Structures are given as structure tokens and as C-alpha cells.
Amino acid sequence: MRKLPQDRQEFVGAPQPIREDGAGATDPGPRDVLRDMQNPDLLVPPPTDAGTVPNLKFSFSDTHMRLEHGGWSREVTERELPIATTLSGVNMRLTPGGVRELHWHKQAEWSFMIYGRARITAVDQDGRNFIADVGVGDLWYFPPGVPHSIQGLEEGCEFLLVFDDGKFSENDTFTISDWFAHTPKDVLAANFGVRESAFAHIPSKQVYMYQAKVPGAIATQQIMSPYGTVPKSFMHRLLAQQPSRTPGGSVRIVDSSNFPISTAIAAALVEIKPGGMREMHWHPNNDEWQYYLSGQGRMTAFAADGTARTFDYRAGDVGYVPFAFGHYIQNTGEQTLWFLEMFKSDRFADISLNQWMALTPRELVQDTLRVGPELMNALRKEKWPVVKYSSQ
Ligand code: MN
Ligand code: MN
């Protein structure tokens, strides 16, 4: 038999699924060495990992790219990451002038601008309208059912959309062109009080996204509603918010307490410097949906009953932590790690392992864990503002 090609060739320096104590064996292939190198903790899980914990990672690089004139979109939903039932996410790019057409959906939409600028519009159920230009680090939130649009400005844009339903699909929204295309023209004529010929050139099917000219200054597009503008802004400048800082990084928390319209989704923008970590904690309210913006990190999810699983993440990945699972996030790279954590909740909430122990009778902690004064004296009654520094 002929020697198998490529796959059987050992890459010099390729990592092998062998633990320090000798457990495991080489992988002669077939194998994807580049992916193995990106997932050192899947290839060689720490010995503390145990049991069967569901997959908690999906990369946008492994999703279908919907390419349109005017931009593209791709999504990570329950279909890609079955455990992620509470939220789903869409990564979208719009060219200069590119339009995500007028549409609405059953789910709330929360968004973070990653690159460039866009103009967003919406009208609520009381005829109050909204228009704003958003840039890097800005958020927007559209309540369920409220119609809206997004258009790239001069530099185009890329953003992350998050919806409060793991089953949401960006390919299943109510679009204005789709409705027109599926309404008898005599009905359209009657509805608007015009002749049927007014609809002679409407699109025959859903448009979804299209290339248009970059719009003029916002003042040139403003329509004055007799009912005014929306009482709670649909936009929030997250990066303008003063972060909580520690030597290990920073965090900006945004929920309905400082972005009042955002009643369905709470979030934190977290920065972890090299050598830093997001301390061990869990969330008492709901699952966590993560999006990694830059750098690389690792997380172990503790799933109770002797089970735990460690994952490696990098820019463009989605991570997920089921409700109440203990976890941490360590920066494992040379670069600063930035990521977003989102929750289907009106508020952000987390419980610090360290603080819990510090505020509990000492005997209970010491006798359970068989630890001494070194640890007990290091406990902090004040919670780390999310990110602590650890010298490695
Ligand atoms: Mn939308
Ligand atoms: Mn968390």
C-alpha cells in the first residue's frame, strides 16, 4: 500500500496529545495541526478536567458567510452551538453606503460597533422616531418588534449583533421588501391610497442588504415626528463610560441601570492584560454568551458533580457558560485580551469566589478546604472589579 500523503507527515514541533505524566500518545494523523495548536487545552486537557461537558465554543470562522452587495453577515445560533439557548449572535459588515434593509423581528437586538461607523434608524409603537450615527465602542438596542435599519457611513463598518433567543436567525427577519413582494398590488394600492402602478418596480423578493450611496449629514435625513423622539435612547456610548480599572485590566458594565432601554440584555466589555485573569466567579442570573474581540485566552467551566472542561478562545470566537457554572478567563497570549460577555437579563450580576470565602465564617472555609492562614489572609472582602492581576 502506498504511503498516505500529507496527513501522515509529522510536523516538526507539532503539539502531541501527551500529558507531562506520559498519559496519551502521539497523533500520527490525519490531523489539523493548526487547529490543534489553537486549542492546546482540548488537545491536552489539564488533569483537573473530567467528565462530559457540552461544547462551549464556536468560531465565526466556521459559519456560513452570507455575501451580499453592500456587505456580509454570519451567525452563531443554537444551530451552531446547541447549548446556547438564551442568546444568539450575528457578525455583520456593511460597506460605505451598504444598507441592512428596513426590518423587524420578535427578538430584542443589542449591538456593539467593532469597526467604522453606521447610521441607525427606528420608529417605535407610538410613532416616536430615532436616528443616530454610531462609531467604535457604541451600542444600540432595539426592543422586540420595533422596525429599524443600519447603513454603513464613509468608512463602512463591522459590528456584533446579539439577540435574546438562541434560535434567532438573521435569515428569518421581517423585511419591508419581503412584505411588499408578498402582498397583492391592489391591496398595496388600497393601503396607501395610490394607483397600483406606483408599485410597478418594487423588488419581487426580499432584498435583505443592498449597496446605496453614503447618506448625507444626519441633519439632512432627520424627519420630525409629531410625537417626538424615543424617550429612552436606543444608543449608548460604552467606550465613553468610565471603566473600573485594576492592574490586570478593566471592565465596563452596561445594563438597564445605565442604558435604560436595554431591559433584555446586560453586558460587560472586559480587558485583560497579558498575565492577567478574570477571577473565578459565576453568575446568579443567567447563561453567559461571550464574543472575543482580540487576543487569546482560556476558560475552564466547572459543571458540578466532578465535571469540568477547558477551552481556548481567540478573536472571532464565541464562548458560552451555562447558568451558574463556575469559570475564570485567563489571558494566555502576549496581547491584551478584549471580550464581551452578554446575558439575557436586565442587570449584570456575578458572584466572586474570593469575596464569598472572605465573607464566610473562617472555620467553614478552612475545615472544608483544609487550607491555612496563607490563603485565608489573602482573601478580599471587596470584590475585584472583575479583572485581577496575577503574575505568572
Ligand atoms: Mn435587526
Ligand atoms: Mn462570567
Coordinates of C-alpha atoms in Angstrom, one line a residue, residues 17-293:
P17 CA -1.8 14.7 22.9
I18 CA 0.6 13.6 25.6
R19 CA 0.4 14.9 29.2
E20 CA 3.5 15.6 31.3
D21 CA 3.0 12.3 33.3
G22 CA 3.1 10.4 30.0
A23 CA -0.7 9.8 29.6
G24 CA -1.8 9.9 25.9
A25 CA 0.2 9.1 22.8
T26 CA 1.3 10.8 19.6
D27 CA -1.3 11.6 16.9
P28 CA 0.2 10.3 13.6
G29 CA -2.8 11.8 11.8
P30 CA -4.9 12.6 10.0
R31 CA -5.0 15.8 12.0
D32 CA -5.3 19.5 11.6
V33 CA -2.1 20.8 13.3
L34 CA -3.0 24.4 13.0
R35 CA -6.3 23.8 14.9
D36 CA -4.6 21.7 17.4
M37 CA -2.1 24.5 18.1
Q38 CA -5.0 26.9 18.6
N39 CA -6.6 24.5 21.1
P40 CA -3.9 23.3 23.4
D41 CA -6.3 22.7 26.2
L42 CA -8.5 20.5 24.0
L43 CA -5.5 18.5 22.8
V44 CA -4.0 18.1 26.2
P45 CA -6.7 18.9 28.8
P46 CA -5.5 19.8 32.2
P47 CA -5.8 16.8 34.5
T48 CA -8.4 18.7 36.5
D49 CA -10.8 18.4 33.5
A50 CA -13.2 15.5 33.9
G51 CA -16.5 14.1 32.7
T52 CA -18.7 15.1 29.8
V53 CA -19.3 18.8 29.5
P54 CA -21.0 20.1 26.4
N55 CA -19.2 22.1 23.8
L56 CA -18.8 25.8 24.8
K57 CA -17.1 27.2 21.8
F58 CA -17.9 28.1 18.2
S59 CA -15.8 30.2 15.9
F60 CA -17.4 32.6 13.4
S61 CA -14.7 31.3 11.0
D62 CA -16.7 28.0 10.9
T63 CA -20.0 29.7 10.0
H64 CA -21.7 30.3 6.6
M65 CA -20.9 33.7 5.2
R66 CA -23.9 35.4 3.6
L67 CA -22.3 37.6 0.9
E68 CA -24.5 40.4 -0.5
H69 CA -23.9 43.6 -2.4
G70 CA -23.4 46.0 0.4
G71 CA -21.7 43.7 2.9
W72 CA -22.0 40.3 4.6
S73 CA -23.3 38.6 7.6
R74 CA -22.7 35.3 9.5
E75 CA -24.3 34.0 12.7
V76 CA -23.7 31.7 15.7
T77 CA -27.1 30.4 16.9
E78 CA -28.4 27.3 18.7
R79 CA -27.9 25.5 15.4
E80 CA -24.1 26.0 15.6
L81 CA -23.7 25.9 19.4
P82 CA -26.6 23.8 20.8
I83 CA -26.1 24.8 24.4
A84 CA -26.5 28.5 23.6
T85 CA -30.3 28.7 24.1
T86 CA -30.6 32.1 25.6
L87 CA -28.8 34.3 23.1
S88 CA -27.5 34.2 19.6
G89 CA -25.1 36.4 17.7
V90 CA -24.6 37.9 14.2
N91 CA -21.4 39.4 12.9
M92 CA -22.1 41.8 10.1
R93 CA -20.2 44.1 7.8
L94 CA -21.6 46.9 5.8
T95 CA -19.7 48.7 3.0
P96 CA -19.7 52.5 2.8
G97 CA -23.4 53.2 1.9
G98 CA -24.3 49.5 2.4
V99 CA -27.7 49.0 3.9
R100 CA -29.2 46.3 6.1
E101 CA -32.7 46.9 4.9
L102 CA -35.7 48.2 6.9
H103 CA -36.9 45.2 9.1
W104 CA -38.1 44.0 12.4
H105 CA -38.1 40.8 14.4
K106 CA -39.6 39.2 17.5
Q107 CA -36.3 39.4 19.5
A108 CA -34.6 42.3 21.2
E109 CA -31.4 43.4 19.3
W110 CA -28.3 44.5 21.1
S111 CA -25.2 45.6 19.2
F112 CA -21.6 46.6 19.7
M113 CA -19.8 48.5 16.9
I114 CA -16.4 46.9 16.3
Y115 CA -15.1 48.9 13.4
G116 CA -16.1 52.0 11.4
R117 CA -19.4 53.9 11.7
A118 CA -23.1 53.4 10.8
R119 CA -26.3 55.3 10.8
I120 CA -29.2 53.6 12.6
T121 CA -32.9 54.4 12.4
A122 CA -36.0 53.2 14.2
V123 CA -39.6 54.1 14.9
D124 CA -41.5 52.8 18.0
Q125 CA -45.1 51.9 18.5
D126 CA -46.1 55.5 19.5
G127 CA -44.7 57.0 16.3
R128 CA -41.6 58.3 18.1
N129 CA -38.6 58.1 15.8
F130 CA -34.9 57.6 16.3
I131 CA -31.8 58.3 14.2
A132 CA -28.1 58.3 15.3
D133 CA -24.6 57.8 13.9
V134 CA -22.7 55.2 15.9
G135 CA -18.9 54.5 16.0
V136 CA -16.5 52.1 17.5
G137 CA -17.4 51.1 21.0
D138 CA -21.0 52.4 20.7
L139 CA -24.0 50.1 21.5
W140 CA -27.5 50.1 20.2
Y141 CA -30.7 48.3 21.4
F142 CA -33.9 47.8 19.5
P143 CA -36.8 46.4 21.6
P144 CA -38.6 43.4 20.1
G145 CA -40.8 44.2 17.2
V146 CA -39.5 47.8 16.7
P147 CA -38.6 48.4 13.0
H148 CA -35.1 49.6 12.2
S149 CA -32.3 49.9 9.7
I150 CA -28.5 50.1 9.6
Q151 CA -26.4 51.8 7.0
G152 CA -22.6 52.0 6.7
L153 CA -21.1 55.5 6.6
E154 CA -18.0 56.7 4.8
E155 CA -15.6 54.1 6.3
G156 CA -18.1 51.2 6.3
C157 CA -18.5 49.2 9.5
E158 CA -18.4 45.9 11.2
F159 CA -20.4 45.0 14.3
L160 CA -21.7 42.3 16.5
L161 CA -25.5 41.8 17.0
V162 CA -26.9 39.9 19.9
F163 CA -30.4 38.6 20.2
D164 CA -32.3 37.3 23.3
D165 CA -33.1 34.0 21.8
G166 CA -30.7 31.2 20.8
K167 CA -33.0 30.2 17.9
F168 CA -32.9 33.7 16.3
S169 CA -31.7 33.7 12.8
E170 CA -30.7 36.8 10.8
N171 CA -32.1 35.0 7.8
D172 CA -35.6 34.9 9.3
T173 CA -36.5 38.5 9.9
F174 CA -39.5 40.5 8.7
T175 CA -38.2 42.8 6.0
I176 CA -40.2 45.6 4.3
S177 CA -39.3 44.4 0.7
D178 CA -40.4 40.8 1.6
W179 CA -43.8 42.0 2.8
F180 CA -44.3 44.2 -0.3
A181 CA -43.3 41.4 -2.6
H182 CA -45.9 39.1 -0.9
T183 CA -48.9 41.5 -0.8
P184 CA -51.3 41.7 -3.8
K185 CA -50.7 45.0 -5.6
D186 CA -54.4 46.0 -5.3
V187 CA -54.0 45.7 -1.5
L188 CA -50.9 47.8 -1.5
A189 CA -52.7 50.4 -3.7
A190 CA -55.7 50.5 -1.3
N191 CA -53.4 50.6 1.8
F192 CA -51.6 53.7 0.6
G193 CA -54.4 55.3 -1.4
V194 CA -52.4 55.3 -4.7
R195 CA -52.6 53.6 -8.0
E196 CA -51.2 50.1 -8.5
S197 CA -48.7 51.4 -11.0
A198 CA -46.9 53.1 -8.0
F199 CA -45.7 49.6 -7.2
A200 CA -44.6 48.6 -10.8
H201 CA -40.9 48.4 -9.8
I202 CA -40.9 47.0 -6.3
P203 CA -38.5 44.1 -5.7
S204 CA -40.0 40.7 -6.4
K205 CA -38.4 39.2 -3.4
Q206 CA -36.7 40.1 -0.1
V207 CA -33.7 42.5 -0.5
Y208 CA -32.1 42.0 2.9
M209 CA -29.0 44.0 2.1
Y210 CA -28.1 46.4 -0.7
Q211 CA -25.5 48.9 -1.9
A212 CA -26.5 52.5 -1.8
K213 CA -24.8 55.9 -1.7
V214 CA -23.3 57.0 1.6
P215 CA -26.0 59.2 3.1
G216 CA -25.5 62.9 3.7
A217 CA -25.1 64.5 7.1
I218 CA -27.6 63.3 9.7
A219 CA -29.5 66.7 9.7
T220 CA -30.3 66.2 6.0
Q221 CA -32.1 62.9 6.8
Q222 CA -33.9 63.9 10.0
I223 CA -37.7 63.5 9.9
M224 CA -39.5 65.4 12.6
S225 CA -42.2 63.2 14.2
P226 CA -45.2 64.9 15.6
Y227 CA -44.8 62.5 18.6
G228 CA -41.1 63.4 19.2
T229 CA -38.2 61.1 19.5
V230 CA -38.0 57.9 21.6
P231 CA -38.0 58.7 25.4
K232 CA -35.1 56.3 26.2
S233 CA -32.3 56.4 23.7
F234 CA -31.6 53.3 21.6
M235 CA -27.9 54.2 21.6
H236 CA -25.2 54.1 24.3
R237 CA -21.5 55.1 24.1
L238 CA -19.9 52.3 26.0
L239 CA -16.3 53.3 25.5
A240 CA -17.1 56.7 26.8
Q241 CA -18.1 55.1 30.0
Q242 CA -15.5 55.3 32.8
P243 CA -14.2 51.7 33.3
S244 CA -13.4 50.0 36.6
R245 CA -9.7 49.6 36.4
T246 CA -7.2 47.2 38.1
P247 CA -3.6 46.4 37.3
G248 CA -4.8 43.4 35.3
G249 CA -7.3 45.2 33.1
S250 CA -10.6 47.0 33.0
V251 CA -14.3 46.4 32.8
R252 CA -17.3 48.4 31.6
I253 CA -20.7 47.1 32.6
V254 CA -23.8 48.1 30.8
D255 CA -27.4 47.1 31.6
S256 CA -30.7 48.7 32.2
S257 CA -29.3 50.7 35.1
N258 CA -27.2 52.9 32.8
F259 CA -28.7 52.1 29.4
P260 CA -32.4 52.1 30.5
I261 CA -33.9 50.8 27.2
S262 CA -31.8 47.6 27.4
T263 CA -34.1 45.5 29.6
A264 CA -33.4 42.2 27.9
I265 CA -29.6 42.2 27.6
A266 CA -26.9 43.0 30.1
A267 CA -23.2 43.1 29.1
A268 CA -19.6 43.7 30.2
L269 CA -16.7 44.8 28.0
V270 CA -13.7 43.2 29.6
E271 CA -10.0 44.0 29.0
I272 CA -7.4 41.5 30.4
K273 CA -3.7 42.4 30.1
P274 CA -1.1 39.8 29.4
G275 CA -0.6 37.8 32.6
G276 CA -4.0 38.9 34.0
M277 CA -7.2 36.9 34.6
R278 CA -10.9 37.4 35.1
E279 CA -11.2 35.9 38.6
M280 CA -13.1 32.7 39.4
H281 CA -16.8 33.6 39.6
W282 CA -20.2 32.6 38.4
H283 CA -23.4 34.4 37.5
P284 CA -26.6 34.1 39.6
N285 CA -29.0 35.2 36.9
N286 CA -28.4 33.5 33.6
D287 CA -26.1 32.0 30.9
E288 CA -23.2 34.0 29.6
W289 CA -22.6 34.5 25.8
Q290 CA -19.1 35.6 25.0
Y291 CA -17.5 37.2 22.0
Y292 CA -13.7 37.5 21.8
L293 CA -12.6 40.8 20.2

